[in-house]
CSV table of C-alpha atoms in Angstrom, one decimal:
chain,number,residue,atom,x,y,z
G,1,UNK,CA,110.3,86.0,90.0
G,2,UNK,CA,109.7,89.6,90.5
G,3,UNK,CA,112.4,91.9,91.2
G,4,UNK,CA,112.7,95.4,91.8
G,5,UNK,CA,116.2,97.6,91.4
G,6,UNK,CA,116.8,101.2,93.2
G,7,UNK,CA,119.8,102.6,91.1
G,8,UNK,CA,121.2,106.8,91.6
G,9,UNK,CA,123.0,109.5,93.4
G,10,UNK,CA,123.7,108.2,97.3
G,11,UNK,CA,125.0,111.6,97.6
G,12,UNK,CA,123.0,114.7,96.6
G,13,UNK,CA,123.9,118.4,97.6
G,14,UNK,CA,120.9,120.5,98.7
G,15,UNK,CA,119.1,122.6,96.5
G,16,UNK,CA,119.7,120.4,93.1
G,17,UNK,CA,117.6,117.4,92.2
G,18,UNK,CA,117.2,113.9,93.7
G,19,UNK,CA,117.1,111.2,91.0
G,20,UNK,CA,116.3,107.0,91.0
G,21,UNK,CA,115.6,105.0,88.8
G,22,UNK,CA,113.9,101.3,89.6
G,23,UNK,CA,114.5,98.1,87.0
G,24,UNK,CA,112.2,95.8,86.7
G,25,UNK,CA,112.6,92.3,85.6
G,26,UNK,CA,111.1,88.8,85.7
G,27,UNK,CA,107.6,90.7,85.1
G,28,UNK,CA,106.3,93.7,82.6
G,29,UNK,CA,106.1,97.0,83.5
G,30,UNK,CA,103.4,97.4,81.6
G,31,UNK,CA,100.9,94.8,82.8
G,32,UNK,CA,97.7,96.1,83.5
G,33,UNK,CA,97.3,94.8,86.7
G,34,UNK,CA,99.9,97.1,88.6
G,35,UNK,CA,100.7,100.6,89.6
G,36,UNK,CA,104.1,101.6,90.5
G,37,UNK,CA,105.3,103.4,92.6
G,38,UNK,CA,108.0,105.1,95.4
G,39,UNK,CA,108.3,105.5,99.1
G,40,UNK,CA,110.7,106.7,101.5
G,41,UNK,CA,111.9,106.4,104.8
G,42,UNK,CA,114.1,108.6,106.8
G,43,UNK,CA,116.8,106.8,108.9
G,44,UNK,CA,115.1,105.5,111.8
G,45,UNK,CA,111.5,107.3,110.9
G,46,UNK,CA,108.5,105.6,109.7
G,47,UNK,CA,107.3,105.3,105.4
G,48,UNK,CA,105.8,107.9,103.6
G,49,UNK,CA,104.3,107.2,100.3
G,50,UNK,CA,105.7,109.6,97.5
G,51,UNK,CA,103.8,108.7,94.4
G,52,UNK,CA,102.3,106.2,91.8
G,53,UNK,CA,102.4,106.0,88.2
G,54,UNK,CA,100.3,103.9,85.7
G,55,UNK,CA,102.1,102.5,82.4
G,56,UNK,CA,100.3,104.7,80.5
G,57,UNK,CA,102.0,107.2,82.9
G,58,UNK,CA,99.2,108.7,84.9
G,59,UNK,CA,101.0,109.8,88.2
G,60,UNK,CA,99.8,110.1,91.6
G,61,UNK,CA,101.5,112.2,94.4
G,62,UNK,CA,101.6,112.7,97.8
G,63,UNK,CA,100.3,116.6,98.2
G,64,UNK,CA,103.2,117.3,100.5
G,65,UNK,CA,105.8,116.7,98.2
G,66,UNK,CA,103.8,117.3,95.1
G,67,UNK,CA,105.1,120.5,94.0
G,68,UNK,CA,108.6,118.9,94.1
G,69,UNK,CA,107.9,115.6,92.4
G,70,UNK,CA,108.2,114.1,89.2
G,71,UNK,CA,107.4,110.5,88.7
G,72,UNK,CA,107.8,108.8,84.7
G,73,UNK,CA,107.9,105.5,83.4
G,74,UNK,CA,109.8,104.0,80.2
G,75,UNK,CA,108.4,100.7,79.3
G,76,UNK,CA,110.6,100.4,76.8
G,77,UNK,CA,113.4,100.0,79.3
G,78,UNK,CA,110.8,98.5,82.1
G,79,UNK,CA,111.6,101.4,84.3
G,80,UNK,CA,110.3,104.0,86.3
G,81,UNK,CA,111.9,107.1,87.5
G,82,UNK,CA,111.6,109.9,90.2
G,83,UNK,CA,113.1,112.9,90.0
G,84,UNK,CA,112.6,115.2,93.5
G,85,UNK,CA,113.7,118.5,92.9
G,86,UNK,CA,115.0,121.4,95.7
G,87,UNK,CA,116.2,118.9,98.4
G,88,UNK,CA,116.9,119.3,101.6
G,89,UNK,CA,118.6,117.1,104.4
G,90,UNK,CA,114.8,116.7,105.3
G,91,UNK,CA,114.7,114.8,102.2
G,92,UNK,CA,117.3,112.4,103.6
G,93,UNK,CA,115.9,108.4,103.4
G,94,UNK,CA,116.1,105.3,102.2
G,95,UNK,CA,114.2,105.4,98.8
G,96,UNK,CA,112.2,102.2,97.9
G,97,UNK,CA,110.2,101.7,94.8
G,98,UNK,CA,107.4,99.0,95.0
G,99,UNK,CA,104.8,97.8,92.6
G,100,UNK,CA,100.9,98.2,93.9
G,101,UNK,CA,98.1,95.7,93.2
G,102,UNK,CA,94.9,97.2,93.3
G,103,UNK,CA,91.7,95.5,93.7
G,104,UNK,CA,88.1,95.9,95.5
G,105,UNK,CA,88.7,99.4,96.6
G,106,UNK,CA,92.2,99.2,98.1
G,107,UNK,CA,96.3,98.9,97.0
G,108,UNK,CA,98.8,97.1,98.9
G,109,UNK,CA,102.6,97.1,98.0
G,110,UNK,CA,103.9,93.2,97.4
G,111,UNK,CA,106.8,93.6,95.9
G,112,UNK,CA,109.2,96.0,97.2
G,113,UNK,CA,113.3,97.2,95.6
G,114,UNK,CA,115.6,96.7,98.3
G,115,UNK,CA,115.8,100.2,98.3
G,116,UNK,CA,118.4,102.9,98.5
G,117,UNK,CA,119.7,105.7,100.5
G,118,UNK,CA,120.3,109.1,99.5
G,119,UNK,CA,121.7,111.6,101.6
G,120,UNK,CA,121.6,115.2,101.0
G,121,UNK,CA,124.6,116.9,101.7
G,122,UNK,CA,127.3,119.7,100.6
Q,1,UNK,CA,94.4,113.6,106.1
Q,2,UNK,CA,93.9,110.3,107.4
Q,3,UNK,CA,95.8,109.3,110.4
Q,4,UNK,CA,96.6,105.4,111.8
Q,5,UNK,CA,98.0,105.1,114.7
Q,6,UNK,CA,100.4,102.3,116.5
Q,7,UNK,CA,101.5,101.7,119.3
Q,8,UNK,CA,105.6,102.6,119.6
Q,9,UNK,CA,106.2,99.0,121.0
Q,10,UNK,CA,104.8,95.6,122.2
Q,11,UNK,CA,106.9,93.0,123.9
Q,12,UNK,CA,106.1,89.5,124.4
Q,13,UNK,CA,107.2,86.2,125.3
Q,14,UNK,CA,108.5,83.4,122.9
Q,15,UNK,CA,105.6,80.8,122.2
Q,16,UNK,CA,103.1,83.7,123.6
Q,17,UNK,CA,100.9,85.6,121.4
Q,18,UNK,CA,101.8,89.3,120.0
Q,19,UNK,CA,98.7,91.8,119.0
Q,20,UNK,CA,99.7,94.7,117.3
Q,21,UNK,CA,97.1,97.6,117.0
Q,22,UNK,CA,96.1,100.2,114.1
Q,23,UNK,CA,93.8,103.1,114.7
Q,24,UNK,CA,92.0,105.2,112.6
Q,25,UNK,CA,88.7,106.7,112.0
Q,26,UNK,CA,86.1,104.2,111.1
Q,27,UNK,CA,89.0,101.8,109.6
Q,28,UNK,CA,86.5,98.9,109.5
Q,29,UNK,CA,85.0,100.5,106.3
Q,30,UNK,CA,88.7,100.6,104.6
Q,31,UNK,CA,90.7,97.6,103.9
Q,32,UNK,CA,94.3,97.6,106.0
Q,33,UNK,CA,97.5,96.2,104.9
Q,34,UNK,CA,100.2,95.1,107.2
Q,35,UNK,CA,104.3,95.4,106.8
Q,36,UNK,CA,107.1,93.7,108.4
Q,37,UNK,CA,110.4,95.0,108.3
Q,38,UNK,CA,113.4,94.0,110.0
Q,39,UNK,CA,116.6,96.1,110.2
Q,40,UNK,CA,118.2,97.1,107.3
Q,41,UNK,CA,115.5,95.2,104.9
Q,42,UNK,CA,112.7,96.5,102.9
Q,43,UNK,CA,109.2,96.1,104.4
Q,44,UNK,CA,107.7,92.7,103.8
Q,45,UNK,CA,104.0,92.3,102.5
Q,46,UNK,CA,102.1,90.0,105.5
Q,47,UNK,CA,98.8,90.5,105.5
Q,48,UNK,CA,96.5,92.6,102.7
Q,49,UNK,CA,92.9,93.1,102.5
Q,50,UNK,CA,92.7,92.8,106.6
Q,51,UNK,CA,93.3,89.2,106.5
Q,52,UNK,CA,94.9,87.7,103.8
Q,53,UNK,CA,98.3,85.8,103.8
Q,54,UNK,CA,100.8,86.0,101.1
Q,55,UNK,CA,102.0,82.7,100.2
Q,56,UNK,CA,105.1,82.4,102.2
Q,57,UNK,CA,103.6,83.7,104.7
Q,58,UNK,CA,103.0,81.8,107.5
Q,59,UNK,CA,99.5,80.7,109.2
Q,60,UNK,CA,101.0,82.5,112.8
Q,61,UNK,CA,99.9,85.9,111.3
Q,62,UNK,CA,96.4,86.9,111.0
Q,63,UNK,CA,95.0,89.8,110.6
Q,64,UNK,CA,91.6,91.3,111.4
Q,65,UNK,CA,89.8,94.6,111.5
Q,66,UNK,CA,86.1,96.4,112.8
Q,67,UNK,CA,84.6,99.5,113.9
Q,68,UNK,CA,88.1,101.8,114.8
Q,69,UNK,CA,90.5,99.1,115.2
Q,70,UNK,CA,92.6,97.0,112.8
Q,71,UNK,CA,94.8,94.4,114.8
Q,72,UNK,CA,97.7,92.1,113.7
Q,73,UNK,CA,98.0,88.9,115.5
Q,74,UNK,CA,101.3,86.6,115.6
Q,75,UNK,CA,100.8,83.6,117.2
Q,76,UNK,CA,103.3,81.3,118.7
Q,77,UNK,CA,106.4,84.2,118.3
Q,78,UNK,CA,109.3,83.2,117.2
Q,79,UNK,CA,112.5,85.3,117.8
Q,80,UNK,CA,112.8,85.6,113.5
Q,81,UNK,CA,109.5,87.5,114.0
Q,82,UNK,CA,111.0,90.8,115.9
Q,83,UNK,CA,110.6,93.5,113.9
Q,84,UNK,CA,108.9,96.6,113.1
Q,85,UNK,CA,105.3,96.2,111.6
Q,86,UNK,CA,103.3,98.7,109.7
Q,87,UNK,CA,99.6,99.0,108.8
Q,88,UNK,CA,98.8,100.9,105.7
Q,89,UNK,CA,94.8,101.9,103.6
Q,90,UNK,CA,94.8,103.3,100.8
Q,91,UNK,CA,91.7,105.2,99.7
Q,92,UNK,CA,90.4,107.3,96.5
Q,93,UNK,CA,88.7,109.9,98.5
Q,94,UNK,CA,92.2,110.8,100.7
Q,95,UNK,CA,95.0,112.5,100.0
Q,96,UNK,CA,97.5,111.4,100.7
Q,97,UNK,CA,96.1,107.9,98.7
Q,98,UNK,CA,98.5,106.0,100.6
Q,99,UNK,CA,98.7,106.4,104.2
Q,100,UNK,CA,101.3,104.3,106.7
Q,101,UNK,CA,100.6,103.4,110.2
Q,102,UNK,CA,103.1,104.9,113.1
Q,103,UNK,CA,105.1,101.9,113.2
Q,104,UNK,CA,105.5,99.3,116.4
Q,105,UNK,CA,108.4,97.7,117.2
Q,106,UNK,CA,107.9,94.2,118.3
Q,107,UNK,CA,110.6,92.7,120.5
Q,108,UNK,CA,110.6,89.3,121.7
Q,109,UNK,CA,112.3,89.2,125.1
């Protein structure tokens, strides 16, 4: 069974650099069949889609936070990694990785990490 | 950008039937996904490519979408079922690739 694991900082101080990591197990990171990726949700706001990456690490970001975002994958390790640099409490959300089917056109997230919170605070 | 939007809430009776709306321009020619998620839980896969069920999923929740609507229906609500649902496309020629719905909470009174 597919499972997904958030790990990081809960606490970061503005300015410095948000960073999660999500575990995979029970399935390969590097199936060709998936994309990967990481979306957040500010407390009691609606999900925002922050990026996608490929095994063979093509990445995908959402142009609001683009210029912020780093997204890498070690399928050695079956992980994948973000890295969101210059935070501010704006960037304050429960931060969910998720695996993405794509097929016909379209993506859809079916497997989700139970997802973690980071706050950004001094 | 792409925009979907939700209603904020629909209420409805146990046993009755609950439609949830998603709007967006000409969303008939995208495929929609739809997300349940109940407090303090990761959004839960119910319906992908506008009407298709997850196993595990049950047959209460269809989906179905034309012209600049995509709906959810849950039929015969349970009180398990309150939550807030999501609709989400995803296309090549947007940016952002993945865009999210507004959100509805659905309570069951």
């Amino acid at each position: 069974q597919l499972q997904l694991q958030e790990s990081g900082p809960g606490l970061v101080k503005p300015s410095e650099t948000l960073s999660l990591t999500c575990t995979v197990s029970g399935g390969s990171i590097s199936s060709s069949s998936y994309y990967w990726g990481w979306i957040r949700q500010p407390p009691g706001k609606g999900l925002e889609w922050i990026g996608s990456i490929y095994y063979s690490g093509s990445t995908y970001y959402n142009p609001s936070l683009k210029s912020r975002v780093t997204i890498s994958v070690d399928t050695s390790k079956n992980q994948f990694s973000l890295k969101l640099s210059s935070v501010t409490a704006a960037d304050t959300a429960v931060y969910y990785c998720a695996r993405a089917h794509c097929s016909g056109g379209s993506c859809h997230l079916g497997h989700w990490g139970q997802g973690t919170l980071v706050t950004v605070s001094s | 950008s792409y925009v979907l939007t939700q209603p904020p809430s629909v209420s409805v009776a146990p046993g009755k039937t609950a439609r949830i709306t998603c709007g967006g321009n000409n969303i008939g020619s995208k495929s929609v996904h739809w997300y349940q998620q109940k407090p303090g839980q990761a959004p839960v896969l119910v319906i992908y490519y506008d009407s298709d069920r997850p196993s595990g999923i049950p047959e209460r929740f269809s989906g179905s979408n034309s012209g600049n609507t995509a709906t959810l229906t849950i039929s015969r609500v349970e009180a398990g079922d309150e939550a807030d649902y999501y609709c989400q496309v995803w296309d090549s020629s947007s940016d952002p690739l993945y865009v999210f719905g507004t959100g509805t909470k659905v309570t069951v009174l």
